Every structure is written in structure tokens, then in C-alpha cells.
Coordinates of C-alpha atoms and ligand atoms in Angstrom, one line a residue:
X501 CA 3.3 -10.3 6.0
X502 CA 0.6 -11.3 3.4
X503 CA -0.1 -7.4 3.3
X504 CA 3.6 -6.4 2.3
X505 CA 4.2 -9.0 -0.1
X506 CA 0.8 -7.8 -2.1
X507 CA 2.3 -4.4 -1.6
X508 CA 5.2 -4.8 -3.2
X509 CA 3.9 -7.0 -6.0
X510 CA 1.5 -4.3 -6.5
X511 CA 4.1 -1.7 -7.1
X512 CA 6.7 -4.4 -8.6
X513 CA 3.5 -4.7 -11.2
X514 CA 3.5 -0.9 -11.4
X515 CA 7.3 -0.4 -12.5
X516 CA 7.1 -3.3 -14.7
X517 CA 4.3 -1.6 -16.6
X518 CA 5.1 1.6 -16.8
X519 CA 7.1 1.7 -20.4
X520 CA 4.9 -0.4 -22.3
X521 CA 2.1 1.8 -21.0
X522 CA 3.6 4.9 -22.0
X523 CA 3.9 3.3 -25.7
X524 CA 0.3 2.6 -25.6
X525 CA -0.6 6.0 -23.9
X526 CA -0.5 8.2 -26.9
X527 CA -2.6 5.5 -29.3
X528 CA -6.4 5.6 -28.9
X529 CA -5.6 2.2 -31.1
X530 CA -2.9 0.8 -29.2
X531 CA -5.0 1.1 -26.2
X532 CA -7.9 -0.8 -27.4
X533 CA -5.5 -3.6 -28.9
X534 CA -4.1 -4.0 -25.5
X535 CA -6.8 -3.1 -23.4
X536 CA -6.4 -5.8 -20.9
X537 CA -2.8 -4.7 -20.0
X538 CA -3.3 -1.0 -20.1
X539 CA -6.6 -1.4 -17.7
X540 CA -4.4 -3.3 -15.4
X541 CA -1.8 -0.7 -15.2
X542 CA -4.4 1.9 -15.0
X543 CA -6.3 -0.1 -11.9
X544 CA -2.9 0.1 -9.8
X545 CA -4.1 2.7 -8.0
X546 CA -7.4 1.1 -6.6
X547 CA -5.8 -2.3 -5.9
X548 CA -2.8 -0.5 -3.9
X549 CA -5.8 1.1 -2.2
X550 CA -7.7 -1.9 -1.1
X551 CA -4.7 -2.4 0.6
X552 CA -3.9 0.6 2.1
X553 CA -7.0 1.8 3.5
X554 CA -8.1 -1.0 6.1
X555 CA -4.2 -0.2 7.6
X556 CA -5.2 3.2 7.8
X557 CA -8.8 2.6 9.5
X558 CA -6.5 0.2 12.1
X559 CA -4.6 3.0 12.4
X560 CA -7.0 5.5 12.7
X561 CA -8.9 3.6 15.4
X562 CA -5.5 3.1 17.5
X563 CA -3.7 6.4 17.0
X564 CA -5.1 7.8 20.3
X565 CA -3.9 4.8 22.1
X566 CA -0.5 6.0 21.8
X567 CA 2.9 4.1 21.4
X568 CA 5.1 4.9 17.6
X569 CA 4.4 7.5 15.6
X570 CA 4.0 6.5 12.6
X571 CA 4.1 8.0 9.2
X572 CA 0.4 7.6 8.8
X573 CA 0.0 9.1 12.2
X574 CA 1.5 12.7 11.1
X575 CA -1.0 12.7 8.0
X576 CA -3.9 11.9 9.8
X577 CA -3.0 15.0 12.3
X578 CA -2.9 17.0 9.3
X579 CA -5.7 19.4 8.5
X580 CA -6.7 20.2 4.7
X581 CA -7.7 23.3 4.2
X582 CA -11.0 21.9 2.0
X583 CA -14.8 22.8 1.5
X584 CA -16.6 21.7 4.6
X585 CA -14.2 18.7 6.2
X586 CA -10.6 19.4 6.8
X587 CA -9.7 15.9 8.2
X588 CA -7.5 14.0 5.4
X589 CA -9.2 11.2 3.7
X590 CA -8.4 7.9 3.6
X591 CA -8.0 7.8 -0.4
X592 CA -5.4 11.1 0.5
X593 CA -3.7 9.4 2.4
X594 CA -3.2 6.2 0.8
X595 CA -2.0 8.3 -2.0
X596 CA 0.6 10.2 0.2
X597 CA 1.9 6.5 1.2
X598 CA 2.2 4.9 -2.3
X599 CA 3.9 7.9 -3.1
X600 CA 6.6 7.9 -0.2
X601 CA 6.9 3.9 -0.7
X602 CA 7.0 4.5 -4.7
X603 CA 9.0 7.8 -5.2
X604 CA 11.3 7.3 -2.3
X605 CA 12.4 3.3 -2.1
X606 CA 13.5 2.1 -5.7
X607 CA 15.3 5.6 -6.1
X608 CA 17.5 4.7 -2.5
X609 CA 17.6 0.9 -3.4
X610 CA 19.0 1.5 -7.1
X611 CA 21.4 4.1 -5.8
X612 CA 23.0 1.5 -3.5
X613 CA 22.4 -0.8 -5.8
X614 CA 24.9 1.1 -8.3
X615 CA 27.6 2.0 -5.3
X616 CA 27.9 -1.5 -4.4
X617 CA 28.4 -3.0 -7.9
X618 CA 31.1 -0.1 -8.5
X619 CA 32.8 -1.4 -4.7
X620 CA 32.7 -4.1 -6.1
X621 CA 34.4 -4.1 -9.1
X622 CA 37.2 -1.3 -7.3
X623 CA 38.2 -2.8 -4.0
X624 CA 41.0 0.1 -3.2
X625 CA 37.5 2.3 -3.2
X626 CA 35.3 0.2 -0.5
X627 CA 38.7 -0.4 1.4
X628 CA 38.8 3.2 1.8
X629 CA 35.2 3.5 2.5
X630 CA 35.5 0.4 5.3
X631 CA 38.1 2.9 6.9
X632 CA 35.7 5.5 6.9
X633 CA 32.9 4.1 8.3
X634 CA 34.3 1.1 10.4
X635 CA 33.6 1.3 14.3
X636 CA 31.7 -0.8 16.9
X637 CA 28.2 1.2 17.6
X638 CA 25.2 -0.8 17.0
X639 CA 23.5 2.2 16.2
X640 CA 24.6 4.8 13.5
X641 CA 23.0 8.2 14.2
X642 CA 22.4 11.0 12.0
X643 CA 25.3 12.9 13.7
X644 CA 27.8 9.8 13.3
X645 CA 27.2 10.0 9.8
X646 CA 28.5 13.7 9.2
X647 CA 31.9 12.9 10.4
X648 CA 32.2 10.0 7.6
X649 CA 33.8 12.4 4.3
X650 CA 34.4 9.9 2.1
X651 CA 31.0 7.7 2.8
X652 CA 29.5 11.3 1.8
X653 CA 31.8 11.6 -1.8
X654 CA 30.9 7.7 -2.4
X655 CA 27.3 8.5 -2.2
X656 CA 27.4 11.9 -4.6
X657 CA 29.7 10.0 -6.9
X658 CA 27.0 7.6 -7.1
X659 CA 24.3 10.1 -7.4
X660 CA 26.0 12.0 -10.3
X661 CA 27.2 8.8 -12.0
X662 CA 23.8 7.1 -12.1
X663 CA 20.5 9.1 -11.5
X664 CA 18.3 7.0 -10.7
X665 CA 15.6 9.4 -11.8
X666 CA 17.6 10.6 -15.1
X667 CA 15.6 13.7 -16.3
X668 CA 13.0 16.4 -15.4
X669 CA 9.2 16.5 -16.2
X670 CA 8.1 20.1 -16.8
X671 CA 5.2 18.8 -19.5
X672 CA 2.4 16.2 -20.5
X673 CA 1.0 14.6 -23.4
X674 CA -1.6 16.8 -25.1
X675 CA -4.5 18.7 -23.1
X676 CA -6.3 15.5 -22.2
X677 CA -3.2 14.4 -20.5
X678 CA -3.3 17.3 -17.9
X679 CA -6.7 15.5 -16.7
X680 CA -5.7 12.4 -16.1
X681 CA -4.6 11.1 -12.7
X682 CA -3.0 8.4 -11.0
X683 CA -1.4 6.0 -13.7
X684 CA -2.7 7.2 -16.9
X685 CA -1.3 10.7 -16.1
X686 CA 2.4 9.1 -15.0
X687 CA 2.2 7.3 -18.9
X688 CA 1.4 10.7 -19.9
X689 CA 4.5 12.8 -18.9
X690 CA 7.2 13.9 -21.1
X691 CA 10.8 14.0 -19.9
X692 CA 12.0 17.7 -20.6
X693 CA 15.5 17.6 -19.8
X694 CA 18.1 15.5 -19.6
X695 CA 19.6 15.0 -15.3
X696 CA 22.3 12.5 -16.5
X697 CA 23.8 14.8 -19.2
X698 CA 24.0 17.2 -17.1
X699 CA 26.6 15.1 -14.7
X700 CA 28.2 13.9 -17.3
X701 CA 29.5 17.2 -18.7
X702 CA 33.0 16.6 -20.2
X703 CA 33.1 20.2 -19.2
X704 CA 32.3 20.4 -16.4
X705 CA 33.8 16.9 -15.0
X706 CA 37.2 15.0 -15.8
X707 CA 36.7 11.7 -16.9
X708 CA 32.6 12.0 -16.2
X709 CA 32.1 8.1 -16.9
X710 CA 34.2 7.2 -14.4
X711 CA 33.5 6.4 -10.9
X712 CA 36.1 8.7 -9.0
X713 CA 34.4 9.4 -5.0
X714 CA 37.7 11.7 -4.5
X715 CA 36.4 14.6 -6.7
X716 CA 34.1 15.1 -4.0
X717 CA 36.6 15.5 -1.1
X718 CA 38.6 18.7 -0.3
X719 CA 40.5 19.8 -3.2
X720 CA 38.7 17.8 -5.5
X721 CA 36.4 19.6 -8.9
X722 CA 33.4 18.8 -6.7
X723 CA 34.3 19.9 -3.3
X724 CA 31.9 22.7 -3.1
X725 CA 29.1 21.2 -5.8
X726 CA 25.8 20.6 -4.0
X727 CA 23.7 17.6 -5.0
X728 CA 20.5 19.9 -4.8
X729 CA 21.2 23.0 -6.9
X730 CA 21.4 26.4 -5.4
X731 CA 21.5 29.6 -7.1
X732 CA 25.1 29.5 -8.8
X733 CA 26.3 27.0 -11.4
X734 CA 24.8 23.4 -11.7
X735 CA 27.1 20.7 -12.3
X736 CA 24.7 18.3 -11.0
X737 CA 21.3 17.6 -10.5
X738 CA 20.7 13.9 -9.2
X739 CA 17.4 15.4 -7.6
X740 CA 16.4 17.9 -9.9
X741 CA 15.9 21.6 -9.4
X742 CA 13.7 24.1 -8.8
X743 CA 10.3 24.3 -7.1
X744 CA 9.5 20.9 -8.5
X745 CA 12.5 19.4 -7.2
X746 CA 12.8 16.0 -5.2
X747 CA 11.4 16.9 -1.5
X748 CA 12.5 13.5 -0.1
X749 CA 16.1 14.5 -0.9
X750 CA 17.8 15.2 2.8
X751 CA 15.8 11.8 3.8
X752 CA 17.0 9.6 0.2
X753 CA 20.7 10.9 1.0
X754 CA 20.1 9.9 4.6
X755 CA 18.6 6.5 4.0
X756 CA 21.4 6.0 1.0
X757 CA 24.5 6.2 4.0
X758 CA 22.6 5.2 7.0
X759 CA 22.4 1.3 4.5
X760 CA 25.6 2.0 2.9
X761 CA 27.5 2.5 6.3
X762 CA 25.6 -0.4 7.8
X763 CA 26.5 -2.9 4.6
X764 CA 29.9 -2.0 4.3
X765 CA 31.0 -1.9 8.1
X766 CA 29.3 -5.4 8.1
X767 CA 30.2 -7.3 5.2
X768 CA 33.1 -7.5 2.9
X769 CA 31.6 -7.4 -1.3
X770 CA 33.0 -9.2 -3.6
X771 CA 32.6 -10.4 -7.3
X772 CA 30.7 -14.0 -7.2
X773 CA 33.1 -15.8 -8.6
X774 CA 36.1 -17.0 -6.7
X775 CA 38.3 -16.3 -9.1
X776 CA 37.6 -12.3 -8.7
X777 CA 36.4 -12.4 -12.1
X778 CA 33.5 -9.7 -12.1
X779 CA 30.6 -10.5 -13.7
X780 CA 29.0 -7.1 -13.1
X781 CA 27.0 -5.4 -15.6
X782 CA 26.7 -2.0 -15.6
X783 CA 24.2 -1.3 -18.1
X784 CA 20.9 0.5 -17.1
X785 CA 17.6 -1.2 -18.0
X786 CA 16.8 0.7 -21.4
X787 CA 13.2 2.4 -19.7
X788 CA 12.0 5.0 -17.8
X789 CA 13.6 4.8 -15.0
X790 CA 18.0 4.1 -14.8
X791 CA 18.0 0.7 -12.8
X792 CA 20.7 -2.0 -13.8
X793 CA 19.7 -4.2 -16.4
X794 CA 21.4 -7.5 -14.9
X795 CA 20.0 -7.3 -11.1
X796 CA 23.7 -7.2 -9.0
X797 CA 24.5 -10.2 -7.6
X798 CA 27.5 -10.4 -5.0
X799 CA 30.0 -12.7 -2.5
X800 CA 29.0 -11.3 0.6
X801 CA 31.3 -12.3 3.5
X802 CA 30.9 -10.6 7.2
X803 CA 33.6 -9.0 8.9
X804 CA 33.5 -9.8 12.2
X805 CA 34.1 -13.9 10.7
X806 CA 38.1 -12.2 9.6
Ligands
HEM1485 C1 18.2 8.7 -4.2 C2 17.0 9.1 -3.9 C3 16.2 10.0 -4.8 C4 16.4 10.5 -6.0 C5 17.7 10.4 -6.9 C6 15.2 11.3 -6.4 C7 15.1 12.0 -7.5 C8 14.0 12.7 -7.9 C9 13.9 13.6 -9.1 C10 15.0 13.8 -10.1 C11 12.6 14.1 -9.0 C12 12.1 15.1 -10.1 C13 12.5 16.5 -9.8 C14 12.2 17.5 -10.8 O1 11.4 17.3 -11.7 O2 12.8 18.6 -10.7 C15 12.0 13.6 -7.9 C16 10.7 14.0 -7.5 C17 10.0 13.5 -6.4 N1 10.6 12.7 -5.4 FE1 12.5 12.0 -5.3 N2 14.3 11.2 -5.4 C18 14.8 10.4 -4.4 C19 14.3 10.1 -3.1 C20 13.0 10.4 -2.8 C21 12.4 10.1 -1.5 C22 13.1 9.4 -0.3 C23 11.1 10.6 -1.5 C24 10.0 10.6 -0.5 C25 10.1 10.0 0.7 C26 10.9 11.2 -2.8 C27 9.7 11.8 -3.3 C28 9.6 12.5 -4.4 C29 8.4 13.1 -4.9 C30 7.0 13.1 -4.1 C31 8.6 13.8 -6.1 C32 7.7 14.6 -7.0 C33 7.8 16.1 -6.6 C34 6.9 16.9 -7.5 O3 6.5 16.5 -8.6 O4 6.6 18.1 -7.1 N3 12.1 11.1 -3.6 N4 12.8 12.8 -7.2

């Protein structure tokens, strides 16, 4: 348990720092005013792998005992094509883990996050969704999920309405930039177009600010729109596009109804006052990344009390 909490105070320390490193990033001065903060930020990487790697040589040592398959399992089956050794290093794969627990938790957290607030403040919406997804199995499977339409326009609905990433890096800071790594390099990149404008294209969408899930169902302006982009027009792009576009996407969407299905079928969500005043905040922290400024807090009551 001692591991996990210094794993996620670790990254916790890494989101927190990233916009006041990427002010400092471009100022040889700024850097050497503030040195003690932007060496911190920069040393995220070692610290988060003085705690990965032991876990991996556990794992290492008991992956040919058998028993779950992890994650960490899969990459150390995987063979590099490299010089002499094609075995994957520890430091490769520690990087491959921060990565899935960074890139692929805070996006699925904040996109719930969002959804909930908005069921929150429009009850008619998660009364529908309760209809949707109500039933008795313990257990929701992949399968289960499919049959659920309106869980499914909640969830785009949220991804077009608030991206959690909100633009696409094609570019980095200056030629120095391009050989950095780890930290430095992420204070380094330059957002290159915008993913939020793009969903929110009076054009393209009726009423874009508001959160309407029925424009996703049939009949509705975003029946046939894809959250990942093919090759016809994009009215959305909540996981960018392209070859550089989000691969954790099928698993994010999967993750965002498996814990939206389970929170809703449990629990009824309501404003924390009594009163039903709502004291949700819907602005997005002003940074990098499009989390809500005022964490959401909630009356949560379960169902099965009613
Ligand atoms: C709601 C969930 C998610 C959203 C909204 C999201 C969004 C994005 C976006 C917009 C990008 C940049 C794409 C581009 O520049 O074209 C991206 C990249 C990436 N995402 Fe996600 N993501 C999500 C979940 C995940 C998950 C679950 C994982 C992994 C388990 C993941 C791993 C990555 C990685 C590794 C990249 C970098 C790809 C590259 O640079 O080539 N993401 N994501």
C-alpha cells in the first residue's frame, strides 16, 4: 500500500508541475531562478523508477510461476528488436507503465468526472441513463455494455463536451527540445491544434456548449460521428487523429462505461446540498490539461437502500 500511495503522489507531483515547468522551459534564466523546482519536476522520472523497478524484478522472478497475467507480464514477453539483447529492460518497461498509469487514468477519471457533475446538475439525463444500464449482474461484461445506447451517447457527449486532452502536439520547442526526454521534453511540446474547437463547431453542432447525450442516438446530428476519426469528415476528435492518435482509446472508452455503468446502477448522484441547490462548477482548471477547477463533490445515495 506504501508503494501505491508513493505512486500516485509521484505522478500527483508530476501533473501539478507540469504548467509552471513549461513557463520555466523556454528561459535558460527562469530555470536557474527556480532551479530547485524545475530539477524536481525533471527527476520524476528516476523517483517513479525507484519504484517501479523492484515490482518488476518481483515480477520478473515470479512470472514463470504462473497464476494472473499481468500487464508487466505481456512486456516482459516482449522481444525488442535491439543491438545484441532483445529482452526489454527494466527502465523500458517502467517507462511503458508510467505511461499506461499517466496517459491512460486522469484522462478516464476526468472524463467521468465531467459526466457525473453534468448527471448531476440534469437528473431527467442520469434517470434515463439508470434505465439504460439498470439490472442485477454483479459482473458487467464487455458484451453487456454494447447493448446499453444511451450509456454509449452519455459517454461521447462527454468526450466531445470536455476533452480531457484538448489539443494535438505535432511540434517542440526549438531543436534542443527534440533531445530531451522524459519531463523536460513533455515541458517542451507545443499544442498545434485546437481538439476542443473542433467539438465545439457551431457548424457543425446545435447548441455545442450544451450537454445534449441524444444527438448521439439514432436520428440525432451525431448518430454516425465516430469518436476516433476515419477518413470522411471530423466533427470530433476527443482522441486525436492520425498516426499519432490516442492508442489506449477502445480501452479509455471501455474503462469510461464499465465505471460509469457500475456508479450509476449503484448509486443515486445528487447536488450536496439538501436543498438541490448545485454547487457544481464547471470550469476547467486554466492548464495544460482540461480537469475541473473545483474537484466535484456529490450526495451519493445507493440504490438498493430505495
Ligand atoms: C478518455 C480517455 C482518453 C483520452 C480522451 C485520450 C486522449 C488522447 C489524445 C488527444 C492524445 C493525443 C493524440 C494526438 O496527438 O493525435 C493521446 C495520446 C496518447 N494516449 Fe490517450 N487518451 C485517453 C486514454 C488513454 C489510455 C487508456 C491510454 C493507455 C492505456 C492512453 C495512452 C496514450 C498514449 C501512450 C498517447 C501518446 C501517443 C503518441 O504520442 O504516439 N490514452 N490520448
Amino acid at each position: 500500500m506504501h508503494v501505491v500511495h508513493a505512486i500516485r503522489s509521484t505522478l500527483q507531483e508530476f501533473f501539478d508541475g507540469i504548467n509552471p515547468a513549461r513557463a520555466l522551459a523556454p528561459s535558460s534564466l527562469g530555470r536557474l531562478l527556480h532551479w530547485r523546482q524545475w530539477l524536481r519536476f525533471a527527476g520524476t522520472f528516476e523517483r517513479l523508477n525507484a519504484l517501479f523497478v523492484p515490482l518488476i524484478e518481483e515480477r520478473r522472478r515470479r512470472s514463470k510461476c504462473g497464476g494472473f497475467h499481468s500487464y508487466v507480464d505481456s512486456l516482459l514477453e516482449l522481444q525488442v528488436p535491439d543491438d545484441d539483447d532483445t529482452t526489454t529492460t527494466n527502465d523500458q518497461i517502467s517507462a511503458l507503465a508510467w505511461e499506461f498509469l499517466g496517459a491512460g487514468t486522469w484522462t478516464v477519471v476526468s472524463t467521468i468526472e465531467w459526466t457525473l457533475a453534468h448527471l448531476i446538475i440534469q437528473p431527467e439525463i442520469q434517470k434515463k441513463l439508470y434505465q439504460d444500464v439498470a439490472g442485477d449482474d454483479v459482473v458487467l461484461t464487455e458484451e453487456q455494455l454494447r447493448r446499453f445506447p444511451y450509456l454509449r451517447a452519455v459517454m461521447l457527449e462527454s468526450l466531445r463536451l470536455h476533452p480531457s486532452v484538448p489539443f494535438m502536439i505535432r511540434d517542440a520547442a526549438g531543436p534542443e527540445a527534440a533531445k530531451a526526454c522524459g519531463p523536460k521534453a513533455l515541458a517542451t511540446l507545443l499544442p498545434s491544434m485546437s481538439i476542443k474547437d473542433i467539438g465545439w463547431n457551431r457548424d457543425a453542432w446545435t447548441s455545442p456548449e450544451k450537454f445534449i447525450p441524444e444527438r448521439f442516438l439514432a436520428g440525432g446530428e451525431g448518430e454516425h460521428v465516430s469518436p476516433i476519426p476515419g477518413s470522411k469528415e471530423i466533427k470530433m476528435m476527443p482522441f486525436g487523429a492520425g498516426r499519432r492518435s490516442c492508442p489506449g482509446a477502445g480501452l479509455g472508452m471501455l474503462h469510461i462505461k464499465m465505471f460509469l455503468a457500475a456508479l450509476v446502477r449503484e448509486f443515486e448522484w445528487a447536488p450536496l446540498a439538501h436543498d438541490g441547490g448545485s454547487e457544481i462548477d464547471l470550469k476547467e482548471q486554466n492548464g495544460f490539461f482540461k480537469v475541473m477547477q473545483t474537484p466535484l463533490r456529490a450526495r451519493i445515495t445507493p440504490r438498493h437502500n430505495k
